[in-house]
Coordinates of C-alpha atoms and ligand atoms in Angstrom, one line a residue:
Chain V
M12 CA -41.9 12.1 -24.8
A13 CA -40.4 10.4 -21.6
E14 CA -41.7 13.3 -19.7
Q15 CA -45.5 12.7 -20.5
I16 CA -45.3 9.5 -18.7
H17 CA -46.1 10.9 -15.0
I18 CA -48.0 14.0 -16.5
E19 CA -51.6 13.6 -17.3
P20 CA -52.1 15.7 -20.6
G21 CA -55.1 17.9 -20.4
G22 CA -54.5 18.7 -16.8
D23 CA -55.8 22.1 -17.1
K24 CA -56.8 24.9 -14.8
P25 CA -55.0 27.3 -12.4
N26 CA -55.0 25.9 -8.9
Q27 CA -57.0 29.0 -7.7
D28 CA -59.8 28.3 -9.9
V29 CA -60.1 25.0 -9.0
F30 CA -59.7 25.8 -5.2
A31 CA -62.9 28.5 -5.7
E32 CA -65.1 26.0 -7.6
T33 CA -64.3 23.5 -4.8
L34 CA -65.2 26.0 -2.2
Q35 CA -68.4 26.7 -4.0
R36 CA -69.5 23.0 -3.9
L37 CA -68.6 23.0 -0.2
A38 CA -70.7 26.2 0.5
A39 CA -73.9 24.5 -1.4
S40 CA -73.8 21.7 1.1
D41 CA -72.8 23.8 4.5
R42 CA -73.8 27.1 5.0
N43 CA -71.5 27.7 7.6
V44 CA -68.6 27.8 4.9
I45 CA -67.8 31.3 4.5
A46 CA -65.7 33.5 2.1
V47 CA -64.0 36.6 3.1
T48 CA -62.5 38.8 0.9
S49 CA -60.6 42.4 0.5
D50 CA -61.6 43.6 -2.9
S51 CA -60.1 40.3 -3.9
R52 CA -62.9 37.8 -5.2
G53 CA -62.2 38.6 -8.7
S54 CA -58.5 37.7 -8.3
G55 CA -59.6 34.8 -6.1
K56 CA -62.1 33.5 -8.8
L57 CA -64.5 34.0 -6.2
V58 CA -67.3 36.1 -8.4
P59 CA -69.3 33.0 -9.4
F60 CA -69.3 32.2 -5.5
G61 CA -70.4 35.7 -4.6
K62 CA -73.5 35.5 -7.0
Q63 CA -74.5 31.9 -5.6
F64 CA -74.0 32.5 -2.1
P65 CA -74.4 36.1 -1.1
Q66 CA -75.2 35.4 2.4
Q67 CA -71.7 33.3 2.5
I68 CA -69.4 36.0 1.5
V69 CA -68.2 38.8 3.8
E70 CA -66.4 41.9 1.9
V71 CA -64.4 44.1 3.9
G72 CA -62.7 46.2 1.1
I73 CA -59.1 46.8 0.9
A74 CA -58.2 46.0 4.6
E75 CA -56.3 42.7 4.9
Q76 CA -55.7 43.2 8.9
N77 CA -59.3 43.8 8.9
L78 CA -60.0 40.7 6.9
V79 CA -58.1 38.1 9.0
G80 CA -59.8 39.5 12.1
V81 CA -63.0 39.4 11.1
A82 CA -62.4 36.0 9.9
A83 CA -61.1 34.9 13.3
G84 CA -64.3 36.3 14.9
L85 CA -66.4 34.4 12.3
G86 CA -64.3 31.1 12.9
S87 CA -64.9 31.7 16.8
C88 CA -68.7 31.3 15.8
G89 CA -68.3 28.1 14.3
K90 CA -67.8 29.3 10.6
K91 CA -65.9 27.3 8.3
V92 CA -64.2 30.5 7.3
F93 CA -61.7 30.9 4.1
A94 CA -60.0 34.2 4.0
V95 CA -59.0 34.9 0.6
S96 CA -56.2 37.8 -0.4
P97 CA -53.0 37.8 -2.6
A98 CA -50.5 35.8 -0.4
C99 CA -48.3 38.6 -0.3
F100 CA -50.6 41.1 1.3
L101 CA -52.3 38.4 3.9
T102 CA -49.0 36.9 5.1
A103 CA -47.4 40.3 5.8
R104 CA -49.5 42.8 6.7
S105 CA -51.9 40.7 8.2
L106 CA -49.3 38.3 9.8
E107 CA -50.2 39.6 13.6
Q108 CA -53.7 38.7 13.1
I109 CA -52.5 35.3 11.7
K110 CA -50.1 34.7 14.8
N111 CA -52.6 35.8 17.4
D112 CA -56.3 35.7 16.4
I113 CA -56.2 32.6 14.2
C114 CA -53.1 30.4 15.2
Y115 CA -52.8 31.3 18.8
S116 CA -56.2 31.1 19.5
N117 CA -56.8 28.2 17.5
H118 CA -59.9 29.1 15.4
P119 CA -61.0 27.1 12.1
V120 CA -60.0 29.6 9.6
T121 CA -58.1 28.8 6.2
V122 CA -56.0 31.5 5.1
V123 CA -55.6 31.3 1.3
G124 CA -52.9 33.2 0.0
I125 CA -53.5 33.6 -4.0
S126 CA -51.3 34.7 -6.9
A127 CA -48.8 33.6 -4.6
G128 CA -44.7 33.6 -5.1
V129 CA -43.9 35.5 -8.1
S130 CA -47.2 34.9 -9.7
Y131 CA -47.7 38.8 -10.4
G132 CA -44.4 39.2 -12.2
A133 CA -43.9 42.2 -13.3
L134 CA -46.0 43.8 -10.7
G135 CA -42.9 43.6 -8.6
S136 CA -41.5 42.9 -5.1
T137 CA -44.7 44.5 -3.3
H138 CA -46.8 41.8 -5.0
H139 CA -44.3 38.7 -4.5
S140 CA -44.6 36.5 -1.7
L141 CA -41.3 34.8 -1.2
H142 CA -41.3 35.4 2.8
D143 CA -44.7 33.4 3.5
F144 CA -43.5 29.6 4.2
A145 CA -40.5 31.5 6.2
V146 CA -42.7 33.5 8.6
L147 CA -45.5 30.8 8.8
R148 CA -43.1 28.0 9.6
A149 CA -42.1 29.8 12.7
I150 CA -45.7 30.2 14.1
N151 CA -47.2 27.5 16.1
N152 CA -50.2 26.0 15.3
I153 CA -50.9 26.3 11.3
T154 CA -50.6 23.7 8.7
I155 CA -49.1 25.2 5.5
V156 CA -50.0 23.6 2.0
A157 CA -48.8 24.4 -1.7
P158 CA -50.8 22.2 -3.7
A159 CA -49.1 21.2 -7.1
D160 CA -52.1 20.5 -9.4
N161 CA -55.6 20.6 -9.6
F162 CA -56.2 17.4 -7.7
E163 CA -54.1 18.5 -4.8
T164 CA -56.1 21.7 -4.5
E165 CA -59.5 20.1 -4.7
K166 CA -58.3 17.8 -1.9
A167 CA -56.5 20.3 0.0
T168 CA -59.5 22.6 0.3
E169 CA -61.6 19.8 1.2
L170 CA -59.4 18.8 4.0
A171 CA -58.9 22.5 5.2
A172 CA -62.8 23.0 5.4
A173 CA -62.9 19.9 7.3
S174 CA -59.7 20.3 9.7
G175 CA -61.2 22.9 12.2
T176 CA -58.0 24.3 12.9
P177 CA -55.8 27.0 10.9
V178 CA -54.7 26.1 7.6
Y179 CA -52.6 28.1 4.9
L180 CA -53.3 27.0 1.3
R181 CA -51.0 28.7 -1.3
F182 CA -51.9 29.2 -4.9
G183 CA -50.8 30.6 -8.4
K184 CA -52.4 31.8 -11.3
K185 CA -50.5 29.7 -13.9
I186 CA -52.3 26.5 -15.5
M187 CA -51.2 23.5 -13.6
P188 CA -51.1 20.2 -15.6
A189 CA -52.3 17.3 -13.6
L190 CA -49.4 15.2 -12.3
K191 CA -50.0 11.0 -12.4
A192 CA -48.2 9.9 -8.6
K193 CA -47.0 6.7 -8.2
N194 CA -48.6 6.0 -4.8
N195 CA -52.1 5.5 -5.3
D196 CA -53.0 9.3 -5.6
S197 CA -53.8 9.7 -2.2
F198 CA -53.9 13.0 -0.4
V199 CA -53.1 13.9 3.4
F200 CA -51.4 16.7 4.9
G201 CA -48.4 16.1 5.9
K202 CA -47.8 13.0 3.5
G203 CA -45.7 14.0 0.3
R204 CA -46.9 12.8 -3.2
I205 CA -44.5 10.6 -4.9
I206 CA -45.0 11.8 -8.9
T207 CA -41.8 9.5 -9.8
E208 CA -39.4 7.1 -8.1
G209 CA -35.7 6.8 -9.0
N210 CA -32.6 5.9 -6.8
D211 CA -29.9 8.3 -7.8
V212 CA -31.3 11.7 -6.8
A213 CA -34.7 13.0 -4.9
I214 CA -36.1 16.1 -6.3
I215 CA -38.3 17.5 -3.4
A216 CA -40.6 20.6 -5.0
N217 CA -44.1 22.3 -4.0
G218 CA -46.7 24.5 -5.5
E219 CA -46.1 25.4 -9.3
T220 CA -42.4 24.2 -9.1
V221 CA -43.5 20.5 -9.1
Y222 CA -44.3 20.7 -12.7
P223 CA -40.9 21.7 -13.8
A224 CA -39.2 19.5 -11.4
V225 CA -41.1 16.5 -13.1
Q226 CA -39.7 17.6 -16.4
A227 CA -36.3 17.6 -14.8
G228 CA -36.7 14.3 -13.7
A229 CA -37.6 13.3 -17.4
L230 CA -34.7 14.9 -18.7
L231 CA -32.3 13.3 -16.4
K232 CA -34.1 9.8 -17.4
E233 CA -32.6 10.5 -20.7
Q234 CA -29.0 10.6 -19.0
N235 CA -29.9 7.3 -17.2
I236 CA -30.1 9.5 -14.0
E237 CA -33.4 8.0 -11.8
A238 CA -34.9 10.7 -10.0
T239 CA -37.6 10.6 -7.3
V240 CA -39.9 13.5 -7.6
V241 CA -42.0 14.3 -4.7
S242 CA -45.0 17.1 -4.6
M243 CA -44.0 18.0 -0.6
H244 CA -47.3 20.2 -0.6
T245 CA -47.1 20.3 3.1
I246 CA -44.5 22.1 4.4
K247 CA -45.7 21.9 7.9
P248 CA -46.0 19.2 9.5
L249 CA -43.2 18.1 7.2
D250 CA -43.2 14.5 5.9
T251 CA -39.9 13.8 7.4
V252 CA -40.6 10.0 7.3
L253 CA -40.5 10.0 3.6
I254 CA -37.4 12.4 3.6
E255 CA -35.6 10.2 5.6
S256 CA -36.3 7.3 3.2
L257 CA -35.3 9.2 0.5
A258 CA -32.1 10.1 2.4
R259 CA -31.4 6.6 2.7
K260 CA -31.5 5.7 -0.8
C261 CA -30.2 9.1 -2.8
K262 CA -26.9 10.6 -2.6
A263 CA -28.3 13.7 -3.8
I264 CA -31.3 15.9 -2.9
V265 CA -32.4 18.9 -4.3
T266 CA -35.4 21.0 -3.2
V267 CA -37.3 23.5 -5.5
E268 CA -39.5 26.4 -4.3
E269 CA -41.0 29.5 -5.7
H270 CA -39.9 31.3 -2.4
S271 CA -36.7 32.7 -0.7
I272 CA -34.0 30.5 -0.3
Y273 CA -34.1 31.2 3.4
G274 CA -36.9 29.8 5.5
G275 CA -39.1 27.7 3.1
L276 CA -39.3 24.2 1.9
G277 CA -35.1 23.7 1.5
E278 CA -34.0 24.9 4.8
A279 CA -36.9 22.7 6.2
V280 CA -35.6 19.8 4.5
A281 CA -32.0 20.7 5.3
S282 CA -32.5 21.2 8.9
F283 CA -34.3 18.0 9.3
L284 CA -31.3 16.3 7.2
M285 CA -28.8 17.9 9.3
Q286 CA -30.1 16.4 12.5
L287 CA -30.7 12.9 11.1
K288 CA -28.5 10.6 12.5
S289 CA -27.2 7.8 10.2
P290 CA -27.9 4.2 11.7
S291 CA -24.6 2.8 11.1
T292 CA -22.0 5.3 11.8
G293 CA -24.2 7.8 14.2
G294 CA -23.1 10.8 12.2
V295 CA -25.1 13.0 9.8
W296 CA -26.4 12.3 6.4
G297 CA -23.5 12.4 3.8
G298 CA -25.3 13.2 0.7
S299 CA -25.1 16.6 -1.3
F300 CA -27.9 19.0 -1.3
K301 CA -29.1 22.0 -2.9
I302 CA -31.8 24.5 -2.5
I303 CA -33.0 26.0 -5.6
G304 CA -35.5 29.0 -5.1
I305 CA -35.4 32.8 -5.2
P306 CA -31.8 34.1 -3.9
D307 CA -31.7 37.1 -1.1
E308 CA -31.6 39.9 -3.6
Y309 CA -33.9 42.3 -5.4
T310 CA -35.6 39.9 -7.6
V311 CA -35.3 40.1 -11.4
T312 CA -38.1 41.6 -12.9
G313 CA -40.4 40.3 -15.6
S314 CA -43.1 37.8 -15.9
Q315 CA -43.2 34.6 -13.8
I316 CA -41.8 32.3 -16.2
E317 CA -38.8 34.7 -16.9
I318 CA -38.1 35.0 -13.1
F319 CA -38.2 31.3 -12.9
N320 CA -36.0 31.0 -15.8
H321 CA -33.8 33.2 -14.4
Y322 CA -33.3 31.5 -11.3
G323 CA -33.1 27.9 -12.7
I324 CA -36.4 27.1 -11.6
S325 CA -37.0 25.4 -15.0
K326 CA -36.6 21.8 -16.2
E327 CA -33.0 22.8 -17.7
G328 CA -32.2 24.5 -14.7
I329 CA -33.2 22.1 -12.3
A330 CA -31.6 19.2 -14.3
S331 CA -28.5 21.0 -14.3
E332 CA -28.0 21.5 -10.5
V333 CA -28.5 17.7 -10.3
L334 CA -25.8 16.9 -12.6
K335 CA -23.6 19.0 -11.0
L336 CA -24.5 17.7 -7.7
I337 CA -24.1 14.2 -8.8
Q338 CA -20.7 15.0 -10.6
Q339 CA -19.1 16.6 -7.4
Chain P
M2 CA -44.0 78.9 -0.5
V3 CA -41.1 77.5 -2.5
N4 CA -43.0 78.1 -5.8
G5 CA -44.4 81.6 -6.6
S6 CA -47.8 80.9 -6.2
N7 CA -49.0 84.2 -8.7
A8 CA -46.7 83.3 -11.3
F9 CA -48.0 80.1 -13.0
K10 CA -45.8 78.3 -14.9
M11 CA -47.9 77.1 -17.7
T12 CA -51.3 78.3 -19.1
S13 CA -54.3 76.4 -18.0
K14 CA -54.8 75.8 -21.8
E15 CA -51.2 74.5 -21.9
L16 CA -51.8 72.4 -18.6
K17 CA -55.1 70.9 -20.7
L18 CA -53.2 70.1 -23.4
K19 CA -50.5 68.2 -21.5
S20 CA -53.5 66.2 -19.9
V21 CA -54.2 64.9 -23.4
E22 CA -50.6 64.3 -24.1
Y23 CA -50.2 62.1 -21.2
R24 CA -53.5 60.1 -21.5
K25 CA -52.3 59.4 -25.1
K26 CA -48.7 58.1 -23.9
I27 CA -50.6 56.4 -20.8
L28 CA -52.5 54.5 -23.2
K29 CA -49.7 53.6 -25.7
Y30 CA -47.1 52.2 -23.1
I31 CA -50.3 49.9 -21.5
L32 CA -51.0 48.5 -24.9
Q33 CA -47.5 48.0 -25.5
A34 CA -46.9 46.5 -22.1
K35 CA -50.2 44.5 -22.7
A36 CA -50.6 45.5 -18.9
G37 CA -51.4 48.4 -16.7
H38 CA -54.1 49.9 -14.5
T39 CA -56.0 52.0 -17.0
G40 CA -58.8 53.6 -15.3
G41 CA -56.9 54.9 -12.3
S42 CA -54.0 56.2 -14.2
L43 CA -56.8 58.1 -16.5
S44 CA -58.6 59.6 -13.6
A45 CA -55.3 60.8 -11.7
T46 CA -53.7 62.4 -14.8
D47 CA -54.9 66.0 -14.1
I48 CA -53.7 65.8 -10.7
L49 CA -50.2 64.4 -11.6
N50 CA -50.2 67.3 -14.1
V51 CA -50.9 70.1 -12.1
L52 CA -48.8 68.7 -9.6
Y53 CA -45.9 68.5 -11.6
N54 CA -46.1 71.2 -13.9
D55 CA -47.3 73.7 -11.6
V56 CA -47.1 72.6 -7.7
L57 CA -43.9 70.5 -6.7
N58 CA -41.0 72.0 -6.4
V59 CA -39.1 69.0 -7.8
S60 CA -37.2 68.5 -11.2
P61 CA -34.2 66.1 -12.3
E62 CA -32.0 69.0 -11.2
N63 CA -33.2 69.1 -7.6
F64 CA -33.8 65.3 -7.3
A65 CA -30.8 64.9 -5.0
S66 CA -31.8 68.3 -3.0
P67 CA -33.0 67.6 0.6
D68 CA -35.1 70.5 -0.4
R69 CA -37.4 69.3 -2.7
D70 CA -40.8 69.0 -2.3
R71 CA -42.0 65.1 -2.2
Y72 CA -44.6 63.5 -4.2
V73 CA -45.5 59.7 -3.1
Q74 CA -47.9 57.7 -5.1
S75 CA -49.7 55.6 -2.5
K76 CA -52.1 54.3 -5.2
G77 CA -48.9 52.9 -6.8
H78 CA -50.7 50.5 -9.3
C79 CA -51.2 53.7 -11.3
V80 CA -47.7 53.9 -12.5
E81 CA -48.1 54.5 -15.8
A82 CA -49.2 58.0 -15.4
L83 CA -46.5 58.6 -13.0
F84 CA -43.9 57.2 -15.1
V85 CA -45.2 59.4 -18.3
V86 CA -45.4 62.5 -16.2
L87 CA -42.0 61.9 -15.1
A88 CA -40.3 61.3 -18.5
D89 CA -42.0 64.3 -19.5
Q90 CA -40.4 66.2 -16.7
G91 CA -37.0 64.9 -18.1
F92 CA -36.2 62.3 -15.4
F93 CA -35.5 59.9 -17.7
P94 CA -35.7 59.5 -21.9
E95 CA -39.4 58.4 -22.5
E96 CA -37.8 55.8 -24.8
E97 CA -36.7 53.9 -21.7
L98 CA -40.9 53.3 -21.2
N99 CA -40.4 50.9 -24.1
T100 CA -39.4 48.4 -21.8
L101 CA -42.0 48.7 -19.3
C102 CA -42.8 45.3 -17.8
K103 CA -40.0 43.7 -19.4
Y104 CA -37.7 41.1 -18.4
Q105 CA -34.8 43.1 -16.4
S106 CA -36.5 46.3 -16.9
H107 CA -36.6 48.8 -14.0
Y108 CA -39.8 50.3 -15.5
I109 CA -42.3 47.8 -13.6
G110 CA -45.9 47.8 -12.8
H111 CA -45.3 49.7 -9.7
P112 CA -43.4 52.5 -8.6
T113 CA -39.9 52.2 -7.7
R114 CA -36.8 54.0 -6.4
K115 CA -34.8 52.5 -9.3
V116 CA -36.6 55.0 -11.3
K117 CA -35.2 58.3 -11.3
G118 CA -37.8 60.7 -9.7
V119 CA -39.6 58.2 -7.9
E120 CA -39.6 59.1 -4.2
Q121 CA -40.6 55.8 -2.6
N122 CA -41.5 52.2 -3.6
T123 CA -45.1 51.7 -3.5
G124 CA -47.9 49.2 -4.7
A125 CA -49.2 47.6 -1.5
L126 CA -51.9 50.0 -0.8
G127 CA -52.0 52.1 2.5
H128 CA -48.4 52.8 3.0
G129 CA -47.8 56.2 1.3
L130 CA -49.7 58.3 4.0
P131 CA -47.7 56.8 6.9
I132 CA -44.3 57.6 5.2
C133 CA -45.3 61.2 3.9
V134 CA -46.3 61.7 7.7
G135 CA -42.5 60.7 8.6
T136 CA -41.2 62.9 5.9
A137 CA -43.1 66.1 6.8
I138 CA -41.8 65.6 10.3
A139 CA -38.5 65.3 9.2
A140 CA -39.2 68.9 7.5
K141 CA -40.3 70.1 10.9
L142 CA -37.3 68.9 12.7
D143 CA -35.2 70.2 10.2
N144 CA -36.8 73.6 9.7
K145 CA -37.1 72.9 6.3
A146 CA -39.6 74.4 3.9
Y147 CA -40.5 71.7 1.6
R148 CA -44.0 70.3 1.1
V149 CA -45.1 66.8 1.1
F150 CA -47.8 65.4 -1.0
T151 CA -49.4 62.0 -1.4
L152 CA -51.9 60.8 -3.7
M153 CA -54.5 57.8 -2.7
G154 CA -57.3 55.9 -4.0
D155 CA -60.6 56.0 -2.5
G156 CA -60.8 52.4 -2.7
E157 CA -57.6 52.4 -0.5
L158 CA -59.0 54.2 2.5
P159 CA -60.1 51.4 4.3
E160 CA -56.4 50.1 5.2
G161 CA -56.5 51.0 8.7
S162 CA -53.0 52.2 8.1
N163 CA -54.3 55.3 6.7
W164 CA -56.3 56.5 9.5
E165 CA -53.4 55.5 11.9
A166 CA -51.3 58.2 9.9
A167 CA -54.4 60.8 9.7
L168 CA -54.3 60.7 13.3
S169 CA -50.3 61.6 13.5
A170 CA -50.7 64.1 10.9
A171 CA -53.0 66.3 12.9
H172 CA -51.4 65.5 16.3
Y173 CA -48.1 66.8 14.8
K174 CA -50.0 69.6 13.0
L175 CA -48.2 68.7 9.8
D176 CA -49.5 71.6 7.5
N177 CA -46.6 70.8 5.2
L178 CA -48.6 67.7 4.4
C179 CA -51.1 67.4 1.7
A180 CA -53.1 64.2 0.7
I181 CA -55.1 64.0 -2.6
I182 CA -57.6 61.3 -2.7
D183 CA -58.5 60.3 -6.4
K184 CA -62.2 59.8 -5.6
N185 CA -63.0 58.3 -8.8
S186 CA -65.7 55.9 -6.9
L187 CA -64.8 52.5 -8.5
Q188 CA -62.1 49.9 -7.3
I189 CA -61.7 46.3 -8.6
T190 CA -65.0 44.3 -7.3
A191 CA -67.3 46.8 -7.9
A192 CA -68.3 50.5 -6.7
T193 CA -66.5 52.1 -3.6
S194 CA -69.7 52.8 -1.7
D195 CA -70.8 49.5 -2.4
V196 CA -67.4 47.4 -1.4
M197 CA -66.7 49.3 1.6
N198 CA -68.5 52.8 2.0
T199 CA -66.3 55.6 3.1
D200 CA -68.8 58.1 2.9
P201 CA -69.1 61.2 4.1
L202 CA -65.6 61.4 3.3
D203 CA -65.3 65.0 4.1
E204 CA -66.5 64.5 7.7
K205 CA -64.3 61.7 8.4
W206 CA -61.2 63.8 7.7
K207 CA -62.4 66.8 9.8
A208 CA -63.1 64.6 12.5
F209 CA -59.4 63.4 12.3
G210 CA -58.0 67.1 12.4
W211 CA -57.8 67.6 8.9
A212 CA -58.6 70.9 6.7
V213 CA -60.4 69.3 3.6
K214 CA -61.3 70.9 0.1
E215 CA -63.3 69.2 -2.4
V216 CA -62.7 69.9 -6.2
N217 CA -63.4 68.5 -9.6
G218 CA -59.9 66.3 -9.7
N219 CA -60.4 66.2 -13.5
D220 CA -60.5 70.2 -13.6
I221 CA -57.3 71.8 -14.2
E222 CA -58.3 75.2 -12.6
E223 CA -60.3 73.9 -9.8
L224 CA -57.1 71.5 -8.9
R225 CA -54.5 74.7 -9.3
T226 CA -56.8 76.7 -7.1
A227 CA -56.9 74.2 -4.5
F228 CA -53.2 73.6 -4.4
N229 CA -52.3 77.0 -4.6
S230 CA -54.1 77.7 -1.3
L231 CA -52.1 75.1 0.5
P232 CA -52.1 74.9 3.7
F233 CA -55.9 75.0 3.8
E234 CA -55.4 76.1 7.4
K235 CA -52.4 76.6 9.4
G236 CA -51.3 74.1 11.8
K237 CA -53.5 71.1 10.2
P238 CA -52.7 68.5 7.3
S239 CA -54.5 69.3 4.1
V240 CA -56.8 66.7 2.0
I241 CA -58.1 67.4 -1.3
I242 CA -61.1 64.9 -2.0
A243 CA -60.6 65.0 -5.8
H244 CA -63.9 63.8 -7.4
T245 CA -62.9 62.2 -10.7
T246 CA -64.2 59.8 -13.6
K247 CA -62.5 56.5 -13.6
G248 CA -60.9 56.0 -17.3
K249 CA -61.2 59.8 -17.9
G250 CA -60.9 60.9 -21.5
V251 CA -62.0 58.1 -23.3
S252 CA -65.6 57.5 -23.7
F253 CA -65.9 53.8 -23.5
M254 CA -63.5 53.5 -20.4
E255 CA -65.0 56.0 -18.4
N256 CA -67.0 54.7 -15.4
E257 CA -66.2 51.2 -16.4
L258 CA -65.1 48.4 -13.9
K259 CA -63.6 46.5 -16.3
W260 CA -61.0 49.4 -17.4
H261 CA -59.6 49.2 -13.7
H262 CA -56.6 47.1 -15.4
G263 CA -58.4 46.4 -18.7
V264 CA -55.7 46.5 -21.6
P265 CA -57.1 48.0 -24.8
S266 CA -56.9 46.0 -28.1
K267 CA -55.4 47.9 -30.7
E268 CA -58.9 48.9 -32.3
Q269 CA -59.8 50.3 -29.0
Y270 CA -56.3 51.8 -28.6
E271 CA -56.9 53.7 -32.0
Q272 CA -60.4 54.7 -31.0
A273 CA -59.3 56.2 -28.1
M274 CA -56.6 58.2 -29.9
E275 CA -59.1 59.4 -32.2
E276 CA -61.2 60.6 -29.2
L277 CA -58.0 62.2 -27.7
D278 CA -57.1 64.0 -30.8
A279 CA -60.4 65.4 -31.3
E280 CA -60.1 66.9 -27.8
R281 CA -56.9 68.3 -28.6
I282 CA -57.8 69.7 -31.8
N283 CA -60.8 71.4 -29.6
L284 CA -58.6 73.0 -27.2
E285 CA -56.2 74.2 -29.5
R286 CA -59.2 76.5 -30.7
L287 CA -59.7 77.6 -27.4
S288 CA -58.0 81.1 -26.0
N289 CA -55.8 80.8 -23.1
Ligands
TPP422 C1 -52.4 46.3 0.4 C2 -53.0 46.1 -0.9 N1 -54.1 45.3 -1.0 C3 -54.6 45.1 -2.2 C4 -54.1 45.5 -3.5 C5 -54.5 45.0 -4.8 N2 -55.4 46.2 -5.8 C6 -54.4 47.2 -6.5 S1 -55.4 48.2 -7.1 C7 -56.8 47.6 -6.3 C8 -57.9 48.8 -6.1 C9 -57.8 49.9 -5.8 O1 -58.9 51.1 -5.8 P1 -58.8 52.3 -5.8 O2 -58.0 52.6 -4.8 O3 -59.8 53.0 -5.6 O4 -57.7 52.7 -6.6 P2 -58.1 53.3 -8.4 O5 -59.6 52.9 -8.7 O6 -58.0 54.8 -8.3 O7 -57.2 52.6 -9.5 C10 -56.6 46.6 -5.6 C11 -57.4 46.2 -4.3 C12 -52.9 46.3 -3.2 N3 -52.0 46.9 -4.3 N4 -52.5 46.2 -2.3

């Protein structure tokens, strides 16, 4: 099948499992690597980490504000800290600690939001994080990253540990197939990863929505529509160079994210495009644009996949939005 | 007090039988949904049973009344126990629970106000007590006699919001407020005392200005006695530290970490039903 061209068969684990394995590897050679948890080591897949490095894990109990404050304190003493908790609690309840104690004070803490987006499915809105990109984007001094596959996850975890600055990593629970990128599979923060290339439409996605975006690209190819599919893993700083080049060649751009349509990847891209001057006319970009995500309503109840399908975060849903845009 | 404290609506034997019935249904719907918080629903069953059948002045008929008692389940993850009890109270037909956790169902894995009988949306821990402080202050402002109850987990207590609310409750002398702590001594990672110790718990609440009673939270009589002596002290909020067993009622689920959100297999479910039926038969033999 066409769609397999750019998806490595056998890509195989949930990203948060790969995060935990990578952290464990890093901790083995660096005793300053510290995980901080809030009764969250099970969901963060850090039980083996805790067994192997009991001196490198700090448990604070169910207390996410304390989690982030403690992480900031550890970070201020030269530790490379990973504060790991469900994204929903971590980026809402502890937001002030993230803003003041990590970002404003510039401490080397990686805030790791697990089971992000609607990964928790039928547990409902208290457990969904559809606001995290939006709130964190508005805070100065934090790199925001939602890796798409195991490869991106491993690289992002390594880069975060080495960065010495505030980073937000966002992971889900779903098994993510390996994506085979066109541009030599390099990974740096702030540079989108091009999975497929085409001149008709650009589909810019991140996190667990990149996979259905790639599938949508394959579906569109069957109808002779060539799509560039990008894993825009870093939402801040945004790869505006890449977006500009996509805008120059494609007449339609679609963004996809497991987030509110407000304040996330889509609006970040839109904001850039609206301010982009066309070199020939001096006017704004003239293409058509669509944000796919979770609309501003009580999120439909159900599993992650049911929620995705409901809101068109699926290969069919994305492909049909692209067709609508192109036929406009 | 709104409820006649001397005229129990049900005998203790009837209440004990109710607990067995509730436990069976909790497991039934968790099995069906293939999801749920088993251990904490079973530890809290007797507390919810006594609250709804013996203590709270709340029913489908008066649910719109501003004078009803309020129950807020701060440990929202144990929603199965709440839904089963609400169905039994007639808030909605029990069959609706067949849609638990299904696409487009209102019956999700935490309490939501889309379900009749649910006071507040909960699920993120550490939210119930502050909301109840507000609800209890409103009663004082409006000269209303309703009382406010919240059920908290012991693992939930390290959330700072609880202690901020505890201060406010004492400050405003909210003797119309009662917090119940389901002290089953386990959470997800390990024993609560190993994850983040909160003992000695009674002293902490006393220091915060609360009147404290400790009971066996799986003992119907002890629970009734405690609830019927509210407020424990005039001018102070009351807290019941309910010592319970996580997974109560099913031998292989009791005190076992993995049953926090473990879902039984068909065989385990049947074994649990056998045990609970045996308990029912035993109870039926007893006099009231
Ligand atoms: C703010 C917040 N943090 C974390 C969680 C995830 N969580 C759900 S249940 C639970 C353990 C609760 O333990 P406890 O309060 O003792 O409840 P019980 O043992 O009675 O189920 C955790 C960490 C949550 N629901 N809310």
